[in-house]
Coordinates of C-alpha atoms in Angstrom, one line a residue:
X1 CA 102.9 97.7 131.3
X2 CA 105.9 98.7 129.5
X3 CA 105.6 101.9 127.7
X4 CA 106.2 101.4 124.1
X5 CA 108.1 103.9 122.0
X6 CA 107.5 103.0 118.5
X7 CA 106.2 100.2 116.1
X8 CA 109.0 99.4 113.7
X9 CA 107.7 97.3 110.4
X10 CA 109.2 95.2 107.4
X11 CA 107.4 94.1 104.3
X12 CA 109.5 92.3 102.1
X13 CA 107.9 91.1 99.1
X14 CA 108.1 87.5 97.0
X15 CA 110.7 87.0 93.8
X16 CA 109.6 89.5 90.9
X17 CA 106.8 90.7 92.7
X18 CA 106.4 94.7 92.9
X19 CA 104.4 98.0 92.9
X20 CA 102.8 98.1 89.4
X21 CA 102.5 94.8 88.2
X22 CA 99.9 93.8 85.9
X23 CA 97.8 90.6 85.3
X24 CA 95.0 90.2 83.0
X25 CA 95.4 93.8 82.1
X26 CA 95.0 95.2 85.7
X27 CA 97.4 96.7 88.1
X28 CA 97.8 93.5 91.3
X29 CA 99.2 94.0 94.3
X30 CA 100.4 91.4 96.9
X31 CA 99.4 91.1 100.5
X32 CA 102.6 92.4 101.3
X33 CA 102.1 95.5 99.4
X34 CA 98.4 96.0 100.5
X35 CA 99.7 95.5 104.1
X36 CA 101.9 98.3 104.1
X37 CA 99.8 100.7 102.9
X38 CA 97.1 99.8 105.0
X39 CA 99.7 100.4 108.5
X40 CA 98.7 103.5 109.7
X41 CA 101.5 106.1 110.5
X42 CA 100.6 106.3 114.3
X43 CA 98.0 104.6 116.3
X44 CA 95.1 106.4 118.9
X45 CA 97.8 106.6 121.4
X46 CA 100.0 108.4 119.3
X47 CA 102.5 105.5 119.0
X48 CA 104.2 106.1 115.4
X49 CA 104.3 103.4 113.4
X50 CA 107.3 103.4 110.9
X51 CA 107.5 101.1 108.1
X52 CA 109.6 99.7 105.2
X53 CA 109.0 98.0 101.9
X54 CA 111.4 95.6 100.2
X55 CA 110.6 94.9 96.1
X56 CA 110.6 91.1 95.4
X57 CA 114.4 89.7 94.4
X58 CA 114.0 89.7 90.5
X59 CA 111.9 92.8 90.4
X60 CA 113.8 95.4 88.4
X61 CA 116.4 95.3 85.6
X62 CA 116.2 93.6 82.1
X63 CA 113.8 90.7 81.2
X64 CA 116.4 88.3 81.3
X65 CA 118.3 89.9 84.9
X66 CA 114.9 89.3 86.4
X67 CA 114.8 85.7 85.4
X68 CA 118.6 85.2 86.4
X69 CA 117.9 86.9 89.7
X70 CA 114.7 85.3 90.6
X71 CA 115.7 81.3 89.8
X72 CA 119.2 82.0 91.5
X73 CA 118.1 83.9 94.2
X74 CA 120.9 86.5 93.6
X75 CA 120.0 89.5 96.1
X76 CA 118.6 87.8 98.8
X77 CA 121.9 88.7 100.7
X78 CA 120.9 92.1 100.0
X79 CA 117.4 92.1 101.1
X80 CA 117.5 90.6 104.4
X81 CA 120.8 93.5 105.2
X82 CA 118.4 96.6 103.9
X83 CA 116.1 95.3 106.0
X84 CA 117.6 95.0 109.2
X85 CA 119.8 97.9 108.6
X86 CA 116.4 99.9 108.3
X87 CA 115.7 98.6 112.1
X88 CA 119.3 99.0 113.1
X89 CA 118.9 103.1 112.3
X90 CA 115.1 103.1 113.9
X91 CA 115.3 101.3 116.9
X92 CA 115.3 102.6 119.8
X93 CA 115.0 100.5 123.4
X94 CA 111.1 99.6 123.9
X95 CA 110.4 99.6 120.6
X96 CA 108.3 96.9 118.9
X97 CA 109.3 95.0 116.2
X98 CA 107.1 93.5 113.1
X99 CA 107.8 91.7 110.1
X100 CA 105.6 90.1 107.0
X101 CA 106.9 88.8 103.8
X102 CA 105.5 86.4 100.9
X103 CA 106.9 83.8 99.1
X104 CA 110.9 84.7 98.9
X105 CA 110.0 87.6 101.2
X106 CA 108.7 85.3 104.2
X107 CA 112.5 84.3 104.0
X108 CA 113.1 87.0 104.0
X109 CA 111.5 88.1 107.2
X110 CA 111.9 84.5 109.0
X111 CA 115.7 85.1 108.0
X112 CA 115.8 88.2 109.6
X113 CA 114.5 87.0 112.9
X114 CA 117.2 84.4 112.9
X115 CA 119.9 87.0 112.4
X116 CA 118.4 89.5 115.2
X117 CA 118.2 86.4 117.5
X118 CA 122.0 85.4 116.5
X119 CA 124.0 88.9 117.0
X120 CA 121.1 91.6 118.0
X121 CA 120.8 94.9 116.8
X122 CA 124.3 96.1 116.2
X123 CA 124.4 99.7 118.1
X124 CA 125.8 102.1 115.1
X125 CA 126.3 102.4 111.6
X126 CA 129.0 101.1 110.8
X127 CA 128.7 98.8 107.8
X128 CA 131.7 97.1 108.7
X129 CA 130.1 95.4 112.2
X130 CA 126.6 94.9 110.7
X131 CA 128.3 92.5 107.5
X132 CA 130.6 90.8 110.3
X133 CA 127.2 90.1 112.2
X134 CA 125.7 89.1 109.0
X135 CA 128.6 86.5 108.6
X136 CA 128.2 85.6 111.9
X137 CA 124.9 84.6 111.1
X138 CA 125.2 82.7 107.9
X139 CA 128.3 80.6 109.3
X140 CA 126.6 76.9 109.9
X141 CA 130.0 75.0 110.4
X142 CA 130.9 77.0 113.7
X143 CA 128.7 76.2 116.7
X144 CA 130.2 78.7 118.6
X145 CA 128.6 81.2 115.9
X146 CA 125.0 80.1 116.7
X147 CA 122.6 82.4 118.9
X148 CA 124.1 80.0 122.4
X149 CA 127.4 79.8 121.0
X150 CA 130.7 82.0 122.5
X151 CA 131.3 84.2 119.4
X152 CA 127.5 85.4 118.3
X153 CA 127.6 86.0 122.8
X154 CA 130.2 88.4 122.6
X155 CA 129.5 89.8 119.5
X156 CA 126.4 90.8 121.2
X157 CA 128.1 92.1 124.1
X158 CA 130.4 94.1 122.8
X159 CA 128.5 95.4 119.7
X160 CA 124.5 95.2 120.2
X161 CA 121.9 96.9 121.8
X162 CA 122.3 95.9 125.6
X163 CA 119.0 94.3 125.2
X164 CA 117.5 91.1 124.3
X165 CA 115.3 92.4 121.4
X166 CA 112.5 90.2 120.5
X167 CA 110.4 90.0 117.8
X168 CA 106.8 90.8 118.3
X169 CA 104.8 89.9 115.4
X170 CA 106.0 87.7 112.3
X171 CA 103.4 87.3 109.6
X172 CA 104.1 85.1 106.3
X173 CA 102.7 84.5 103.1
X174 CA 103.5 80.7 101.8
X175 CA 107.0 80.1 102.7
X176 CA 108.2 77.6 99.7
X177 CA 111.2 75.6 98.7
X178 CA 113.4 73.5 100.5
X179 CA 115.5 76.3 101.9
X180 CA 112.5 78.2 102.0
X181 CA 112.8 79.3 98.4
X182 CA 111.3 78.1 94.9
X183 CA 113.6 76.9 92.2
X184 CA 117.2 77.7 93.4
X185 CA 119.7 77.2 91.2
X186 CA 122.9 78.3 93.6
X187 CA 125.8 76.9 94.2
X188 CA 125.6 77.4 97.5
X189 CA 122.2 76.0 98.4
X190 CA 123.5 75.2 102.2
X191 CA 124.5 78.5 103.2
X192 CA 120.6 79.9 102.8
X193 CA 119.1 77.1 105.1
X194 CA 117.0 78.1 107.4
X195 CA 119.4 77.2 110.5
X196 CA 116.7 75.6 112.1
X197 CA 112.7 76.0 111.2
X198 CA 111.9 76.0 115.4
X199 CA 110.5 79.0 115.7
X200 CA 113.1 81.4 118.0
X201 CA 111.7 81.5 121.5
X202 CA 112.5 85.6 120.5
X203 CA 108.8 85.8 119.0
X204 CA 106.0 86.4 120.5
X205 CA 103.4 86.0 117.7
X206 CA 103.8 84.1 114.6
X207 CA 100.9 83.4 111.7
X208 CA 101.1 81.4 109.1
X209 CA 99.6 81.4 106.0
X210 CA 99.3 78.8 103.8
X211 CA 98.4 77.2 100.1
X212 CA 96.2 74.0 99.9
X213 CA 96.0 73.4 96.3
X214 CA 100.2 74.4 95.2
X215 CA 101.4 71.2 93.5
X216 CA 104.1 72.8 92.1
X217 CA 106.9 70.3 93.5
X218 CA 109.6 73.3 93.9
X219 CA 107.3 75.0 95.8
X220 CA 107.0 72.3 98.9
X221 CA 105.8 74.7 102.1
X222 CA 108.1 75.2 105.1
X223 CA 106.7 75.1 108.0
X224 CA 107.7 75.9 111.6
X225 CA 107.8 73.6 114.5
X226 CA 107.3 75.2 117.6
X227 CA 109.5 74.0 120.8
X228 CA 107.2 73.0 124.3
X229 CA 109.4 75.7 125.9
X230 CA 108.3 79.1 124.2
X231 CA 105.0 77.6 124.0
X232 CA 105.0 77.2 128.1
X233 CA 106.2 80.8 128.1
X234 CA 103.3 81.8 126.3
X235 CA 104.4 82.2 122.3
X236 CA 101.9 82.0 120.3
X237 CA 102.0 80.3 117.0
X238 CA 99.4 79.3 114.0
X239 CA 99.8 77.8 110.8
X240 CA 96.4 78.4 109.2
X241 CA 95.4 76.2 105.5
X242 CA 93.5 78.4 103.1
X243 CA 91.8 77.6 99.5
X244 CA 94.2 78.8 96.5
X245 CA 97.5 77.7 94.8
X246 CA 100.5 79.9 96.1
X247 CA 99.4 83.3 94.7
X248 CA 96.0 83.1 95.6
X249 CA 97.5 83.2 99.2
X250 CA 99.6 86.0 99.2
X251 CA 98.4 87.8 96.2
X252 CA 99.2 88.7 92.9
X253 CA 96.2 87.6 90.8
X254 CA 93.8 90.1 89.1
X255 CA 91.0 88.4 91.0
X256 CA 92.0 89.0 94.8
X257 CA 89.0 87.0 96.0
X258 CA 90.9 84.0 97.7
X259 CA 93.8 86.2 98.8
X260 CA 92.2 88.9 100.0
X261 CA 90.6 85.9 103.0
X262 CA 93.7 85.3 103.5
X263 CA 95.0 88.9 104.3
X264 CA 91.9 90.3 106.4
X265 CA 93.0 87.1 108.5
X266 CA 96.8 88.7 108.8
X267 CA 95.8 91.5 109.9
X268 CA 93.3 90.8 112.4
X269 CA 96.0 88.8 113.6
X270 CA 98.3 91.8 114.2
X271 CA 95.9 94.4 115.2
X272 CA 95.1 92.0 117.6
X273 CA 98.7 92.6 119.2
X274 CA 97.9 96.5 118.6
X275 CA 99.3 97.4 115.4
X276 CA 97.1 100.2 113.7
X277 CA 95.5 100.0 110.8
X278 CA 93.6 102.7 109.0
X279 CA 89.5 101.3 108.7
X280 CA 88.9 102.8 105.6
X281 CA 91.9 101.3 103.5
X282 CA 90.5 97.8 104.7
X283 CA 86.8 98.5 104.3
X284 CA 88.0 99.8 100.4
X285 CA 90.5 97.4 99.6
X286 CA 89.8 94.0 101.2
X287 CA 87.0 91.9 99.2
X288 CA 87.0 88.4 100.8
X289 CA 85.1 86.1 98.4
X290 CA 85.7 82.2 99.4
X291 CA 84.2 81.4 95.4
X292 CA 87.1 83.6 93.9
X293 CA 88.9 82.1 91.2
X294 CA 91.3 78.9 92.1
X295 CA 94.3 79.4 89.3
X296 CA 96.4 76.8 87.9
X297 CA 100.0 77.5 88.9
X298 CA 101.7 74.6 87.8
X299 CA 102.5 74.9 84.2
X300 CA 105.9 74.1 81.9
X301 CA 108.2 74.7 83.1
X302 CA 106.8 73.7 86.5
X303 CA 105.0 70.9 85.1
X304 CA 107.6 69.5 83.4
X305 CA 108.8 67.9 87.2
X306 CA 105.4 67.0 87.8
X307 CA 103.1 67.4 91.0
X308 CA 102.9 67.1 94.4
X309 CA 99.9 67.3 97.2
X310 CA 100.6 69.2 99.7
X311 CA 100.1 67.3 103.4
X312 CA 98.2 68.8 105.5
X313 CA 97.8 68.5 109.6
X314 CA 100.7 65.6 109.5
X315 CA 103.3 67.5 112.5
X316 CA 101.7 68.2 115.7
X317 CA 104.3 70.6 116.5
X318 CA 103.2 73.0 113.7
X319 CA 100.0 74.2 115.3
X320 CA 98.5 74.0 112.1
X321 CA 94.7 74.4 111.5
X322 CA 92.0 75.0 108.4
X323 CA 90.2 78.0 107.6
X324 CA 86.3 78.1 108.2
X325 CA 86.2 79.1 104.1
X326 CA 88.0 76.4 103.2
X327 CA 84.7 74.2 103.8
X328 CA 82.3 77.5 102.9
X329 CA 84.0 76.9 99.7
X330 CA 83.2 72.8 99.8
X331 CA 79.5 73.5 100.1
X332 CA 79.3 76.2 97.1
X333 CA 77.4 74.8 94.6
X334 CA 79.8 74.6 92.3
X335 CA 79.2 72.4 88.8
X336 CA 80.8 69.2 88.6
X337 CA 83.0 69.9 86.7
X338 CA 84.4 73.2 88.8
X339 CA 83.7 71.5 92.5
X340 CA 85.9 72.1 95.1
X341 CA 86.8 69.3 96.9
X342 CA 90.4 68.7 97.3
X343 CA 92.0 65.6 98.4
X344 CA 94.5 66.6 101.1
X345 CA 91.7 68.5 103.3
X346 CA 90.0 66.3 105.8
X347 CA 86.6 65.8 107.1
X348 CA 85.3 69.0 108.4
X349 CA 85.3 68.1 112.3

């Protein structure tokens, strides 16, 4: 078995999300935020574990610069660089990578797969090499700039770690928008594409979670597709369907009921793969309750555009499956008027 030297984890949070934030006159925190501060510093083997937490885009500033940032998506640049700059200066060869993100933040993290997988980890610190890498990267027109083509080769070659570094966990929160982003307003929408949503044959485990009852129309999920080779060489890859609008998935709400499901199923996930997690945080913290409260996310200006039901189950390349509380949450016994039974959820098998 190959000894490993360190964990090395990102957590970068959706748009104006952050440590402190209030709803319903109580401090919230989002999965991404409860997830790092449930990672334990080292595991049982004495593995260290060393992590990193990126605020939402739109998080600081005036009233008005978060709203500018958050519907243009000014930042994002800036958030996916921090963040691999943070592994750049950790890593080491052996090392295990991990990466989680919600909302704006899973595009974060998805993003920053596709940029390791493109150019590697550059091998110093110099800022110069990592933006050229980073331009490497977000260069669509040139196919000899994509991970197979001669330029990102050699760029690897001559500047990265003289390993292929893989990812071994990605775990996301929601991932929305048409470039994998609610609401942009940017004048260059087709330089933050995701190249390609195949998930990079560079992962080893990737979790999905999603929002059945979003109907916000910007807020459209993006899913991955996984290709028959790196599931022959033994990826694994779920896209799981939970109960809630968008927030209720990765968190946010005062009532943490819904999202909370979703987050004990993250990190079982991970832990699963051996990243450490300290018991008593969960056992505190974590208060799955399938009969939380189901809020209404789509309101003006949202609503103003209108609706749309999410499809569920539709690409069998997506791995995509329900959770068991989606159905617990069916059989409640709700009023009529408060029932749960949405239209886009099949027949329980």
């Amino acid at each position: 078995m190959e000894k490993i030297n360190k964990r090395i984890i990102t957590c970068s949070d959706g748009t104006w999300n952050k440590p402190g934030d209030v709803d319903e006159g109580a401090y919230v925190r989002t999965n991404v935020q409860k997830i790092f501060e449930a990672i334990c510093n080292e595991d049982g083997n004495g593995v260290k574990q060393i992590k990193y937490y990126d605020e939402g885009v739109g998080s600081t500033g005036s009233e008005l610069r978060r709203i500018i940032d958050g519907a243009t998506g000014y930042g994002l640049d800036e958030n996916i660089l921090d963040a691999y700059k943070f592994i750049i200066w950790n890593y080491e060869i052996g090392d295990e990578i991990y990466l989680f993100g919600f909302s704006r933040g899973a595009y974060t993290a998805r993003s920053l797969a596709g940029l390791i997988r493109t150019v590697g980890l550059v091998k110093n610190n110099d800022l110069r090499l990592i933006q050229q890498a980073y331009d490497i990267y977000r260069d669509r027109n040139d196919p000899d700039k994509n991970p197979n083509g001669k330029t990102a080769e050699q760029f690897r070659l001559q500047y990265s770690q003289p390993v292929e570094v893989k990812i071994k966990f990605i775990g996301v929160w929601d991932t929305v928008g048409e470039l994998g982003i609610p609401f942009m307003m940017m004048h260059n929408k087709e330089k933050y594409e995701f190249h390609d949503t195949t998930l990079s044959s560079y992962v080893d485990f990737a979790y999905h979670a999603l929002a059945i009852d979003e109907q916000r129309k910007s807020f459209e999920p993006t899913l991955w597709e996984q290709s028959d080779k790196a599931r022959q060489a033994g990826q694994t890859m779920e896209q799981r369907w939970f109960a809630g609008v968008h927030s209720n998935i990765g968190g946010g709400y005062a009532d943490e009921g819904l999202s909370d499901i979703t987050l004990d199923w993250m990190i079982k996930k991970a832990a699963a793969t051996n990243l450490a997690f300290e018991q008593g945080y969960i056992d505190g913290q974590i208060k799955r309750n399938k009969a939380g409260t189901l809020y209404d996310s789509n309101k003006p200006p949202f609503s103003f555009i209108g609706a749309h039901i999410r499809e569920l189950l539709t690409n069998p390349n997506a791995n995509e499956t329900i959770d068991d509380s989606v159905y617990e949450r069916m059989a409640l016994d709700f009023s009529p008027e408060e029932g749960y039974s949405p239209e886009n959820v099949p027949v329980r098998p």
